[in-house]
Amino acid sequence: MTTETIPLQPVPMTKADLVTDQAVRWCPGCGDYAILATMQKVLPECGIPRENVVFVSGIGCSSRFPYYMNTYGIHSIHGRAPTLATGLKLANPDLTVFVITGDGDGLSIGGNHLIHTLRRNVDLNIILFNNRIYGLTKGQYSPTSLPGHKTKSSPMGSVEQGFNPLSVALAAEATFVARSIDVHTKHLGEVIKRAVEHKGTSFVEVFQNCNIFNDGAWEDVANAKTRAEHTLELVHGQPMIFGAARDKGIRLNGFQPEVVNVADVPADALLTHDERAQVSYHYLISRMTLPEYPVPLGVLRSVDKPVYEHQVIQQGRDAAAKMGPGSLEDLVASNESWVVSARNGLH
Amino acid sequence: MSDPHAPNGAAASAVAEAPAVGAPNVDEVESVIIRFAGDSGDGMQLTGTQFTNTAAVVGNDISTMPDFPAEIRAPAGTLAGVSGFQVHFSSLDILTPGDAAQVLVAMNPAALKSALSELVPGGTIIVNTDEFNASNLKKAAYATNPLEDGSLKGYKIHPVPLTRLNRDALKDIEGLTTKDMDRSKNLFALGLSFWIYDRPLDNTLHWIEEKFGKKPAIFEANRRALMAGYHFGETTEAFQRRFHIPPANLAAGQYRKITGNEAVAIGLVAAAVLADKSLVYCSYPITPASDILHSLAALKNYDVRTFQAEDEIAAMGAAIGAAFGGAFAVTGTSGPGLALKSEAMNLALVLELPMVIVDVQRGGPSTGSPTKTEQSDLLQAMFGRNGESPLPILAPATPGECFDITVLAFRLAARIMSPVVVLSDGYLANSAEPWRIPDVGAMAPIQIGHPTAIGLNGTGYLPFARDAETMARPWALPGTPGLEHRIGGLSKEPGTGNVSYDPTHTQQMNDERRAKVAGLADYLPEQDVYGPESGDLLVLGWGGTFGALRQAVIQANAQGRSVAHAHVRYLNPFPRNLAAVLGRYKQVLVPELNGGQLALLIQGRFLKPVIQLEKLQGQPFRISEIRAKIDEILG
Ligand code: SF4
């Protein structure tokens, strides 16, 4: 006789398995929908059972993300998601952990945690939704807003210089740095998969459209009609060529990248993308932006370095190998102890 | 003039002249309080610690109080740079480092000046005369040399040209600079103190060997300095009397010396072992809590994972993440750090994850007095967060008790799935006392169950379903198939934990969180009382003031007064019988190293008027201060 039990064998995961019963509450037309759909599509392709996946977020529109992923998840507090994710990995390094953040959450209130997480190289996937605005608080300029941006808190235009998230991540010597666009879902999916594969902190900036408070912020690069002219899709080991007709390329002139016509220069004059190069090279690439340069997309940097939590745990193993696994008796004992007998005598 | 070696307090000195031939008399005394004071660079903490270790090993009861400046190295010779270490060692059961020292070892004019107020009238001063030059006198703001101007009349002065004697003893050691030699002069002072108090040298000699065995010149310098100090006592005529303090009558068992911070560290590890969990300790360096981090970083063979965070908030956040991942998660800090953690503590509270938050309180407000003690974070721990934010709060009374309270904290955290706050303080953290090593085999394991999908019976997992007895929610760990769930800081629906702003849901979740903390009162022991079961006066305290309060009450009762003492370990929830205890006394005195925080809670909760005794000087209570208040109340 058999009794019915809950199947515990991992069954192949599909997109439907990752959808929760919670109504998605982003504004209709928000770029977040495309990112969510892409995540739900590519995660099953990564071969990780959903019970081993955790999404941790902070506060902001993007940070509602974990509620819509049928994995483990924590919707935490503003800016602190990387700290929770770090502790989580220290407790259980086998989990695949995503940090979902935004330009305000990750670069303003949580800027400190972001750079320190990157520098430590905790094995996390940080996806930063950059919409250059505070959406959830209804439209104030953010740390990635452009100078002059008129918002509710900057009616005469922002007088602040914005961050370039990739440059920030590279300054912290992140081991994996990439960029994609919400609506460029195929590209985004590939970048996410690469981020998951990478051991160490993967930092992915996603250009995300907030159609309510900053509509069209990424129009130049997101619009499929103009995208080929305005972006440079980086491919490791390939020359940097872009344009609808693939007629333009990037070469170095001294320390300065410059856009050239491919036809005008010898083939080997063009820069070849190298994900494993010096961080200063990746920094140089990260600085390229419109109107002078195409906007680089894809994986800028991917290098292997020791993973933080693996090292912490390894130190414990080394200590146990050297000193033996500790016992409670040894713990409370001391080199300098003494015995008092019942009759006040010393031994 | 009274004998400066008589114990200060009511108990009479039991002095017995020991017969001696050709040597100074060795007098037997019950207790001595000695204070070592010098420049921060003079190694006074080390001297005091070595003296304490030896006293402990020969069986005295001990209580110590380091007193050092917040500045790492204030300008040499100045008052700001004075570092002190007070040791009370006794053949009796003692509870505090003593109100005032009987003996002062002063290494320079600044040390003499700043420590003189800590010395009993007529006390003994052993002073390094070599440092009393014009420049050092000026730095200590002495207009004239106190050793010569008669201002120390009434004290028993032992002038010792200590720097020179030490250099002489070390002069033929190869490869030593004068600076190197002077660096060991604290061991000369220690050696001399060992001679005066009839202590064996082997404990410190062993330590010197361990510490400097690989550096022959430094090893020899320290060894010789110690011996030279000892022999100086033996051969000079200056010291006509020696003193012997017999072993104390402690309960039978194996003992070690322990400070509060050490006890917290090993208590945390013990709790993790008892729960069969990894310990993840997340902390940002802060005085006076950093030693917990240091101790734990050296215990990695116990599967301790330490995380030195980028800031206090990150330390708290990481603890939450580690708790979600199934570890025993802990953060340690002091008052300013607790303030920074408050938002994340609230997240931990609404996520209902078990962890321990250790606050080693220091002098506030703001940066305050980092190396001084206070008990002024009670209300911060209780109320210092937005919204209704009930957390269990525990407070150890003695350094050794920090161990038990820390283990208990995790037991409670796991029992009701909540962060638990432990309030230590700067005094407990750095003070040492003999600690009877517990029988670890007798400690109950901390039982923790993590659900699996098997128990679901086809229904969905409810992350906020509650245990009927404890009201704890289940602790399902990521990695468990079938229990995938999301939790967050937004208001939630009971049971499912889904985001909900429904008024009844919000009320119910608030009620449940409050009730589960309040329910711990049924699990925790009742409040015990020392002294008469009812009567005129109850002294009610909490935390590190235990020794001073208990000693004052013992003395008051010895003088025929009827005074009781209750020391509260469980501050939230209060012991279930506390209202009844309070009701049995006509008056209640609440001495606190704050502006009356427990007093406010007691009056608010129990509508019982209390008499406050506050102290905000960065220093522990003196026994005499409590006694004076008791006398004032009882007339
Ligand atoms: S406010 Fe903007 S970012 Fe937020 S959900 Fe609406 S469209 Fe998306």
mmCIF file with all atom_site columns, C-alpha atoms and ligand atoms in Angstrom, chain A residues 25-27 29-32 61 131 135-136 208-213, ligand 1:
data_model
loop_
_atom_site.group_PDB
_atom_site.id
_atom_site.type_symbol
_atom_site.label_atom_id
_atom_site.label_alt_id
_atom_site.label_comp_id
_atom_site.label_asym_id
_atom_site.label_entity_id
_atom_site.label_seq_id
_atom_site.pdbx_PDB_ins_code
_atom_site.Cartn_x
_atom_site.Cartn_y
_atom_site.Cartn_z
_atom_site.occupancy
_atom_site.B_iso_or_equiv
_atom_site.pdbx_formal_charge
_atom_site.auth_seq_id
_atom_site.auth_comp_id
_atom_site.auth_asym_id
_atom_site.auth_atom_id
_atom_site.pdbx_PDB_model_num
ATOM   1  C  CA  . ARG A 1 25  ? 2.057  45.937 -8.112  1.00 0.00 ? 25  ARG A CA  1
ATOM   2  C  CA  . TRP A 1 26  ? 4.360  47.902 -10.374 1.00 0.00 ? 26  TRP A CA  1
ATOM   3  C  CA  . CYS A 1 27  ? 2.845  50.613 -12.588 1.00 0.00 ? 27  CYS A CA  1
ATOM   4  C  CA  . GLY A 1 29  ? 4.445  49.778 -18.442 1.00 0.00 ? 29  GLY A CA  1
ATOM   5  C  CA  . CYS A 1 30  ? 7.219  49.811 -15.858 1.00 0.00 ? 30  CYS A CA  1
ATOM   6  C  CA  . GLY A 1 31  ? 10.528 48.346 -16.993 1.00 0.00 ? 31  GLY A CA  1
ATOM   7  C  CA  . ASP A 1 32  ? 10.564 46.103 -13.924 1.00 0.00 ? 32  ASP A CA  1
ATOM   8  C  CA  . CYS A 1 61  ? 10.096 49.902 -6.562  1.00 0.00 ? 61  CYS A CA  1
ATOM   9  C  CA  . ASN A 1 131 ? 16.015 54.393 -13.597 1.00 0.00 ? 131 ASN A CA  1
ATOM   10 C  CA  . GLY A 1 135 ? 10.050 56.147 -8.060  1.00 0.00 ? 135 GLY A CA  1
ATOM   11 C  CA  . LEU A 1 136 ? 8.523  54.811 -4.860  1.00 0.00 ? 136 LEU A CA  1
ATOM   12 C  CA  . GLN A 1 208 ? 15.254 50.435 -16.409 1.00 0.00 ? 208 GLN A CA  1
ATOM   13 C  CA  . ASN A 1 209 ? 12.537 52.738 -17.557 1.00 0.00 ? 209 ASN A CA  1
ATOM   14 C  CA  . CYS A 1 210 ? 10.319 54.410 -14.968 1.00 0.00 ? 210 CYS A CA  1
ATOM   15 C  CA  . ASN A 1 211 ? 7.490  55.405 -17.253 1.00 0.00 ? 211 ASN A CA  1
ATOM   16 C  CA  . ILE A 1 212 ? 5.792  57.420 -14.547 1.00 0.00 ? 212 ILE A CA  1
ATOM   17 C  CA  . PHE A 1 213 ? 8.507  59.680 -13.198 1.00 0.00 ? 213 PHE A CA  1
HETATM 18 S  S1  . SF4 C 2 .   ? 7.148  54.477 -10.120 1.00 0.00 ? 1   SF4 C S1  1
HETATM 19 FE FE1 . SF4 C 2 .   ? 8.382  54.054 -11.895 1.00 0.00 ? 1   SF4 C FE1 1
HETATM 20 S  S2  . SF4 C 2 .   ? 9.843  52.503 -11.215 1.00 0.00 ? 1   SF4 C S2  1
HETATM 21 FE FE2 . SF4 C 2 .   ? 8.186  52.569 -9.743  1.00 0.00 ? 1   SF4 C FE2 1
HETATM 22 S  S3  . SF4 C 2 .   ? 6.778  51.003 -10.431 1.00 0.00 ? 1   SF4 C S3  1
HETATM 23 FE FE3 . SF4 C 2 .   ? 6.067  52.911 -11.305 1.00 0.00 ? 1   SF4 C FE3 1
HETATM 24 S  S4  . SF4 C 2 .   ? 7.064  52.980 -13.267 1.00 0.00 ? 1   SF4 C S4  1
HETATM 25 FE FE4 . SF4 C 2 .   ? 8.104  51.420 -12.119 1.00 0.00 ? 1   SF4 C FE4 1
#
